[in-house]
mmCIF file of C-alpha atoms and ligand atoms in Angstrom:
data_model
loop_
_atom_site.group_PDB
_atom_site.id
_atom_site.type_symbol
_atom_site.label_atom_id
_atom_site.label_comp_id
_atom_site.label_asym_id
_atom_site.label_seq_id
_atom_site.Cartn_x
_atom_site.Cartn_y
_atom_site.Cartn_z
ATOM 1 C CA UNK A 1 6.747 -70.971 38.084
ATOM 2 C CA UNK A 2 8.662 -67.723 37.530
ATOM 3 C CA UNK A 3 6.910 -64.164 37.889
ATOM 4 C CA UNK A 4 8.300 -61.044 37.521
ATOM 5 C CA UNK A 5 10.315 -59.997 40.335
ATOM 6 C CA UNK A 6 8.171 -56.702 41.102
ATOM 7 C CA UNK A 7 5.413 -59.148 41.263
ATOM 8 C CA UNK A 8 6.748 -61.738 43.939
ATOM 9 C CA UNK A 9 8.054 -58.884 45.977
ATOM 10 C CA UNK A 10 5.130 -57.369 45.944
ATOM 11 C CA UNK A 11 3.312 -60.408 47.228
ATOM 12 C CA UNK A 12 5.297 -60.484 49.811
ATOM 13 C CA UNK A 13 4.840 -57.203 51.056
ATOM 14 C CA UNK A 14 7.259 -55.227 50.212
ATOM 15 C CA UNK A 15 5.201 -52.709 48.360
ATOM 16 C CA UNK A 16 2.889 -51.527 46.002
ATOM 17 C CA UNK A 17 4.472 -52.752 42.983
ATOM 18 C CA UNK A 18 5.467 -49.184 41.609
ATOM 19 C CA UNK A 19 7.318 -49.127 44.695
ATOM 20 C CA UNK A 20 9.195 -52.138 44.261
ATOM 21 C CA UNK A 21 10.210 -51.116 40.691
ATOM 22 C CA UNK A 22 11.629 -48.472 42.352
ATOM 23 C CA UNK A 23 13.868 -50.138 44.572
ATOM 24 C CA UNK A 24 14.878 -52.004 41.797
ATOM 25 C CA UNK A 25 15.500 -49.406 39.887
ATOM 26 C CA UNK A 26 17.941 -48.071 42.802
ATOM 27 C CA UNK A 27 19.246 -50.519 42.782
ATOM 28 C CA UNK A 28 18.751 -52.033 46.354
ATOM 29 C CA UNK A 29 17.278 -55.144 45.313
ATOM 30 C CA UNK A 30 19.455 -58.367 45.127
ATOM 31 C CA UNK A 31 18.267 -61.623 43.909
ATOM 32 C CA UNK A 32 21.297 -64.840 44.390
ATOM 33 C CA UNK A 33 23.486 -62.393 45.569
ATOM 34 C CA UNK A 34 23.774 -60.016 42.650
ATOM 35 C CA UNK A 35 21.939 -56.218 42.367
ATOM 36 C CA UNK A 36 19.202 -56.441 39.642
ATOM 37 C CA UNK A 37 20.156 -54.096 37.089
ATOM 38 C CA UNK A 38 17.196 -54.114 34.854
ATOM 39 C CA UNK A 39 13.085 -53.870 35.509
ATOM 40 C CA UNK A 40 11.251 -57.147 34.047
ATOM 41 C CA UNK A 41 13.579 -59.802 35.333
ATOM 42 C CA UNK A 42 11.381 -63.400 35.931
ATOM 43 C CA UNK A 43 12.570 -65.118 39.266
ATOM 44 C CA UNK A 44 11.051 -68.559 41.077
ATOM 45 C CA UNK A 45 9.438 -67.511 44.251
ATOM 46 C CA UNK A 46 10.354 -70.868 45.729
ATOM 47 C CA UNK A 47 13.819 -71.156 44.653
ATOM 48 C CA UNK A 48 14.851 -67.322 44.453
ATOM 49 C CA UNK A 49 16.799 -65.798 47.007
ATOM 50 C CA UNK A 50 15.855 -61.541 46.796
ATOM 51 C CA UNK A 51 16.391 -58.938 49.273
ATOM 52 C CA UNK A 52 16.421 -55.411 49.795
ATOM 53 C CA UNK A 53 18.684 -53.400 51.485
ATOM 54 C CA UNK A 54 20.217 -56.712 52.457
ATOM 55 C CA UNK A 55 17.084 -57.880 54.366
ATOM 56 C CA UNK A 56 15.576 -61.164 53.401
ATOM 57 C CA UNK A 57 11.810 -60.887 51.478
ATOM 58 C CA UNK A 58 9.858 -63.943 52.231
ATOM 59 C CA UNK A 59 6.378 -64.797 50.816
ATOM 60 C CA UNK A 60 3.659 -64.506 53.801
ATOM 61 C CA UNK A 61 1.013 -67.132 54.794
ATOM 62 C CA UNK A 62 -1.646 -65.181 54.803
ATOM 63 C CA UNK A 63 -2.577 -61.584 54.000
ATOM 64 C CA UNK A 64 -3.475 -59.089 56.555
ATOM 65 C CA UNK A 65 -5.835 -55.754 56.394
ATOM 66 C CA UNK A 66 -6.147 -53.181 58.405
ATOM 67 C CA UNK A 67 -7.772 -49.980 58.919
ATOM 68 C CA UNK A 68 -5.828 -47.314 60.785
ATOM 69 C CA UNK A 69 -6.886 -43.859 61.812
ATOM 70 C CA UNK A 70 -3.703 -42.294 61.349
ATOM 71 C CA UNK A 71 -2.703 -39.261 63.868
ATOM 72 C CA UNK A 72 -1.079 -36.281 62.277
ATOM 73 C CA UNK A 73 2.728 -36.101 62.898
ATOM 74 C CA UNK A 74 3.330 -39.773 61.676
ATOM 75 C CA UNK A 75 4.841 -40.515 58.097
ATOM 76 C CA UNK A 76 2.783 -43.529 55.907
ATOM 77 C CA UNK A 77 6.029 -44.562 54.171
ATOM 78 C CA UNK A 78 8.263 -47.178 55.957
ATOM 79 C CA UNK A 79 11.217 -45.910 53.162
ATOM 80 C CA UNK A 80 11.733 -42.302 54.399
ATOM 81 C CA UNK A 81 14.883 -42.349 56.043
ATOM 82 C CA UNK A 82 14.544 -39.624 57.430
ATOM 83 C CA UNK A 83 10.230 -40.214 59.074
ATOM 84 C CA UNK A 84 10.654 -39.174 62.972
ATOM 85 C CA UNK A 85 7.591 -41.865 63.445
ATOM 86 C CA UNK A 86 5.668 -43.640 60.800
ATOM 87 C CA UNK A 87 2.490 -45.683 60.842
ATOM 88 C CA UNK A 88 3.672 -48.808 61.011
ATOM 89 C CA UNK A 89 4.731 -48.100 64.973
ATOM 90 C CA UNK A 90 1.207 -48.121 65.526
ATOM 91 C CA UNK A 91 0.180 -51.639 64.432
ATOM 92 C CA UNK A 92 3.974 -52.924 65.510
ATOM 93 C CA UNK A 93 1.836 -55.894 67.309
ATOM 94 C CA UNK A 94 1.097 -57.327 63.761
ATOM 95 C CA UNK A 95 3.692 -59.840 62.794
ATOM 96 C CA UNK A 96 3.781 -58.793 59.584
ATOM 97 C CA UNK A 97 5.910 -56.919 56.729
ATOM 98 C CA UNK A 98 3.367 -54.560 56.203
ATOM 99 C CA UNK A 99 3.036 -51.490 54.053
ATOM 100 C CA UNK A 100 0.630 -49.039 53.489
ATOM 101 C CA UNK A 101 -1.901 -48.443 50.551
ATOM 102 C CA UNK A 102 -1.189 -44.982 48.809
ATOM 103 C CA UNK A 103 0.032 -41.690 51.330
ATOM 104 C CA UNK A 104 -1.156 -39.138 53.304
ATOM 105 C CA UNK A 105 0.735 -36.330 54.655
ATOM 106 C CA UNK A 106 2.451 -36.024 57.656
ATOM 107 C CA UNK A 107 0.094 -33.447 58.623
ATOM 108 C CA UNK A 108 -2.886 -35.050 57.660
ATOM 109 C CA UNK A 109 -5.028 -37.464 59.665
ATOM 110 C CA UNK A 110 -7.222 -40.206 58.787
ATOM 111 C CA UNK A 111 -8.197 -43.498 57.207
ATOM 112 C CA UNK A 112 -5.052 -45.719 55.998
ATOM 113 C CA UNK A 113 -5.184 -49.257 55.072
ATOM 114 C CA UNK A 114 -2.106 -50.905 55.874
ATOM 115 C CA UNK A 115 -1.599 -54.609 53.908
ATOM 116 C CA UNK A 116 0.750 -57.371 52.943
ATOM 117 C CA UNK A 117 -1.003 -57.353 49.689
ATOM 118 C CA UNK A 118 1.029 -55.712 47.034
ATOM 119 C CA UNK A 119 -1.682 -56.952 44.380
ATOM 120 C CA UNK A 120 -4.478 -55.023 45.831
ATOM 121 C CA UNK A 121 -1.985 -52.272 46.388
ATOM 122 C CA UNK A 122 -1.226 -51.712 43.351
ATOM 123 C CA UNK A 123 -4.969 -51.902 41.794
ATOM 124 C CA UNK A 124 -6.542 -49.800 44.396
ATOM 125 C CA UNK A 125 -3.807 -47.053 43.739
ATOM 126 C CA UNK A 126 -3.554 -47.400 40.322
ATOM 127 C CA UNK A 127 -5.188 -44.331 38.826
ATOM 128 C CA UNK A 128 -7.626 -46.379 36.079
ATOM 129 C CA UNK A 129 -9.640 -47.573 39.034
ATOM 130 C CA UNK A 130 -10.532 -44.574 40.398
ATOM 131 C CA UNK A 131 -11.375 -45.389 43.860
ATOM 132 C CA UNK A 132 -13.063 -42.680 45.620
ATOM 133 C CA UNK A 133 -11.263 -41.357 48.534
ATOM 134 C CA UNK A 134 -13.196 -38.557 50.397
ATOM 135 C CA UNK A 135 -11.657 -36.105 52.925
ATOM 136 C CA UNK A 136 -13.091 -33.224 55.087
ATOM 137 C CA UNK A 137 -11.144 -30.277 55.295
ATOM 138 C CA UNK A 138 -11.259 -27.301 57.263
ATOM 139 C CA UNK A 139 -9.806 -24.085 55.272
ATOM 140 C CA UNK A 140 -8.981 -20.405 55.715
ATOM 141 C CA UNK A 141 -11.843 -18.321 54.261
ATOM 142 C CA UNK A 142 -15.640 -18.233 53.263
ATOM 143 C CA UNK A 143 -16.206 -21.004 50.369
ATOM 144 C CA UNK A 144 -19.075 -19.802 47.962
ATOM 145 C CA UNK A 145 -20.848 -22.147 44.860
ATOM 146 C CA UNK A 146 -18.551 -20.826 42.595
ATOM 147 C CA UNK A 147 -15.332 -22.149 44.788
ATOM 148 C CA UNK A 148 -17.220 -25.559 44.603
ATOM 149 C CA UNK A 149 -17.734 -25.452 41.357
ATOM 150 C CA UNK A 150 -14.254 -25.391 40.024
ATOM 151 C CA UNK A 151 -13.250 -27.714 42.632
ATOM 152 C CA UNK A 152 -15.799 -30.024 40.775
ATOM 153 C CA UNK A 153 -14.788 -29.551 37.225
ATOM 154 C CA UNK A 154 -11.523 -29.489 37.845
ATOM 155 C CA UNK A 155 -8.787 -27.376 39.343
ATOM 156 C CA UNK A 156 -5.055 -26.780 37.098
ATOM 157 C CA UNK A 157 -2.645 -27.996 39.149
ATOM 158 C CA UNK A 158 1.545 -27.718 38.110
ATOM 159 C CA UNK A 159 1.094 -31.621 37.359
ATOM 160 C CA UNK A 160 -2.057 -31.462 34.921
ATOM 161 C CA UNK A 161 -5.366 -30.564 35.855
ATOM 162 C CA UNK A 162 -7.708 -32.444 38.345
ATOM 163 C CA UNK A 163 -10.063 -34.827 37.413
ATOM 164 C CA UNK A 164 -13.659 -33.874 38.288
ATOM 165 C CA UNK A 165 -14.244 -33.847 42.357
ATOM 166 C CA UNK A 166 -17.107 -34.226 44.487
ATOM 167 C CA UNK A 167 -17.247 -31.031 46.752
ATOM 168 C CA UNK A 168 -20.152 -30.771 50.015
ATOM 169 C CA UNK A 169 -19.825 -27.298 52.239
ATOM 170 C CA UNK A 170 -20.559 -28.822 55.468
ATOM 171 C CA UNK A 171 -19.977 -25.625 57.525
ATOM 172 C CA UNK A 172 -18.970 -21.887 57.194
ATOM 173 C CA UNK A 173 -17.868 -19.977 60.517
ATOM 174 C CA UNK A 174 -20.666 -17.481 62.113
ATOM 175 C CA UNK A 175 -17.806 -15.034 61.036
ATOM 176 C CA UNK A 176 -16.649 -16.609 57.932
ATOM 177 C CA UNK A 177 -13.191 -16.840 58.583
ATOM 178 C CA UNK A 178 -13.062 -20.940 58.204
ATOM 179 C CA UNK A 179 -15.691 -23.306 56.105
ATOM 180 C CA UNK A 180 -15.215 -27.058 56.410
ATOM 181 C CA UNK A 181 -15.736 -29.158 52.863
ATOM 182 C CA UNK A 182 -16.151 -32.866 52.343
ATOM 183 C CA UNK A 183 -14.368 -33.856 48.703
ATOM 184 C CA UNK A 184 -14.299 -37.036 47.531
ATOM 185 C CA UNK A 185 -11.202 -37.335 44.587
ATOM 186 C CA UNK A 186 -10.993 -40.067 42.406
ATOM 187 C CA UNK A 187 -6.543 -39.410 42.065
ATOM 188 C CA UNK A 188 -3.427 -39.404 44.018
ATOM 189 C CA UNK A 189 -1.447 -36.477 43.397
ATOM 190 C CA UNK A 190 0.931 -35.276 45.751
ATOM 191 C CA UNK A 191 -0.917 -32.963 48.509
ATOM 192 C CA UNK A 192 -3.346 -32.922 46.646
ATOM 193 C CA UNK A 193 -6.653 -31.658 48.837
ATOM 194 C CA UNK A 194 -4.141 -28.892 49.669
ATOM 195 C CA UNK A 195 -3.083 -28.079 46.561
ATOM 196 C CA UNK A 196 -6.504 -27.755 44.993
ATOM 197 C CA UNK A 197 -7.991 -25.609 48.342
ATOM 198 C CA UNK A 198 -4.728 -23.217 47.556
ATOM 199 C CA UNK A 199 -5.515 -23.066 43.682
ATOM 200 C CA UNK A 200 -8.756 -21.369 45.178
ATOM 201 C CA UNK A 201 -7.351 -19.173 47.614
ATOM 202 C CA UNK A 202 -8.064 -21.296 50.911
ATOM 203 C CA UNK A 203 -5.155 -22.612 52.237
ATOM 204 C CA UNK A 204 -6.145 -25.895 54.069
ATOM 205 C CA UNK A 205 -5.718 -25.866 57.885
ATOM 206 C CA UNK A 206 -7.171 -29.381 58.997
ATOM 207 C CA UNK A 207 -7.188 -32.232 56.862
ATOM 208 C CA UNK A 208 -8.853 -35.697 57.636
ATOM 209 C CA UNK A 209 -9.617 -38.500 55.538
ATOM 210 C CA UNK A 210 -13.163 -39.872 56.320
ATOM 211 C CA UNK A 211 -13.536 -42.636 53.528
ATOM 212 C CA UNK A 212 -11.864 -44.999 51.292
ATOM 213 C CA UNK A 213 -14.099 -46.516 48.705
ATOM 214 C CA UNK A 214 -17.285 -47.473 50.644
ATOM 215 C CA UNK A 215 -15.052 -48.037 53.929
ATOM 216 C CA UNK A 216 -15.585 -45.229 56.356
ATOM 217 C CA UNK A 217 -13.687 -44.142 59.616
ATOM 218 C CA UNK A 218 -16.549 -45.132 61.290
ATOM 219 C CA UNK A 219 -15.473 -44.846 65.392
ATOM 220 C CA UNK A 220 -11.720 -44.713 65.250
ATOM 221 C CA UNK A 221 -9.994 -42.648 67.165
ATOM 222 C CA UNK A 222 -6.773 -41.528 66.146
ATOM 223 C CA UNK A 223 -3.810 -43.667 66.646
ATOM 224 C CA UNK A 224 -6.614 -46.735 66.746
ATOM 225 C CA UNK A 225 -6.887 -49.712 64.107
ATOM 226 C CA UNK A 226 -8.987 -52.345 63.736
ATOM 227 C CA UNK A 227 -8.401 -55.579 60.930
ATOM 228 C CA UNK A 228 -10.924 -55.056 57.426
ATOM 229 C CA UNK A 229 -14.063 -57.511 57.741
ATOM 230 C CA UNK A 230 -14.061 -60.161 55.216
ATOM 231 C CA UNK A 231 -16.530 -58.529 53.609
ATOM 232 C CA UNK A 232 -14.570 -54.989 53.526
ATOM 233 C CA UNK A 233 -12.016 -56.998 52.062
ATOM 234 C CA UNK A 234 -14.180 -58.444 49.311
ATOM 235 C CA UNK A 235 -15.615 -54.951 48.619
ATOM 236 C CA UNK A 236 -12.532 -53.369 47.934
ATOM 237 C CA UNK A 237 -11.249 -55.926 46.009
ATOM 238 C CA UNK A 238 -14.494 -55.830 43.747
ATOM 239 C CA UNK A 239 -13.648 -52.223 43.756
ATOM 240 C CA UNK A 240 -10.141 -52.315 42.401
ATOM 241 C CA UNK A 241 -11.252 -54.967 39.390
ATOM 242 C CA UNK A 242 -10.031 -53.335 36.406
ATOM 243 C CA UNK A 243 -13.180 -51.154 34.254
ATOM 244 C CA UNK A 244 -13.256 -53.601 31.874
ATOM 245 C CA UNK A 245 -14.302 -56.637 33.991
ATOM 246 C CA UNK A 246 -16.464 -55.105 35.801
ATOM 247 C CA UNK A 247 -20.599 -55.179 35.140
HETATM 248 N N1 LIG B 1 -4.345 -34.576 49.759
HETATM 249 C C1 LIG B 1 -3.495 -33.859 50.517
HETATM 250 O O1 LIG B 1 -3.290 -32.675 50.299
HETATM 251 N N2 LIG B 1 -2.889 -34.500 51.531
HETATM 252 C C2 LIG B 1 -3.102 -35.785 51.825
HETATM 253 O O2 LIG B 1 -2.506 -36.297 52.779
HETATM 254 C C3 LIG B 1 -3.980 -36.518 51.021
HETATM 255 C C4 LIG B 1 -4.604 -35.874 49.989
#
């Protein structure tokens, strides 16, 4: 049966299917032998030859999930030419062409679920399903109720204003130089945390990533991983059901 090509390389793990159209659109992906030179092409999995940047994509056996606790100083994205070390060193004992689901920083730490799933890539990143994603952050600064509150209604970023934010103070300094917030955004704009914390005039100086959905970092160390449970699995997929279908 055809699919569209985004689709099948997707599948097979290639990435989130924004980032295969992408590569399409560069113009790195070849399917028989010749560059694709449009988005929406149909290909047979089974009888399709595709690859990118020359490499062969094949369509895994199963799908994997893990849960990483990134370090800072690592890149999430296996296409930056230029990443010094990226995330994927860290689980290189999986046999599998993993990618990640969604970014975080170089600089920032945290929970990262790496997958061959480009399906459930694309609907947990996909900014209609509005998975939570919650983050601690240590910033420059006393933070007061009325910092909190505009981080919670919404903060006007270059690239639109935010959409509305959970926002905790954990901790403020005995000499209120640094306060630590948990925030829990439903988007994934580019530096995002960092960008909202500077819109308030508290530049961010730590930033960690404590919870995905209802998956939490639990004992991780940095640098450590363990594989999703099946049930993890189930309740992020439940999670990333388009609004419509769900109760
Ligand atoms: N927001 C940021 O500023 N950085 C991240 O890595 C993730 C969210």
């Amino acid at each position: 049966m055809e699919e569209r090509l985004q689709k099948v390389m997707a599948a097979a793990g290639v990435g989130s299917r924004r980032k295969c159209e992408e590569l399409i659109s560069e113009g790195r992906v070849t399917v028989n032998g010749k560059v694709v030179d449009r988005l929406g092409m149909k290909v047979d999995p089974q009888k399709s030859e595709i690859r990118v940047d020359g490499k062969l994509v094949t369509l895994p056996d199963r799908n994997y999930y893990i849960l990483l606790n990134k370090p800072a100083g690592y890149t999430s994205t296996k296409f930056d030419p230029f990443a010094k070390k990226t995330v994927l060193e860290l689980v290189a004992d999986v046999s599998a062409n993993l990618h990640t689901v969604g970014r975080l920083d170089v600089d920032t730490e945290g929970l990262i679920i790496l997958t061959n799933d480009g399906d459930l890539t694309y609907r947990l990143t996909h900014p209609s399903h509005e998975i939570g994603k919650t983050y601690v952050a240590t910033v420059r600064g006393k933070v007061d109720e009325d910092d909190l509150d505009r981080l919670r209604t919404g903060i006007q970023l270059e690239d639109g204003v935010t959409a509305p934010a959970k926002a905790k103070l954990l901790n403020v300094s005995p000499d209120g130089r640094r306060s630590t917030v948990e925030l829990t955004i439903h988007e994934g704009k580019k530096r995002q945390v960092r960008r909202m914390f500077n819109a308030i005039g508290h530049r961010v100086e730590h930033l960690i990533r404590t919870k995905i959905g209802s998956i939490s970092i639990g004992n991780l160390k940095a640098g450590e991983w363990r594989y999703l449970t099946d049930d993890e699995v189930k309740r992020l997929k439940e999670s990333a059901q388009p609004k419509a279908k769900k109760e």
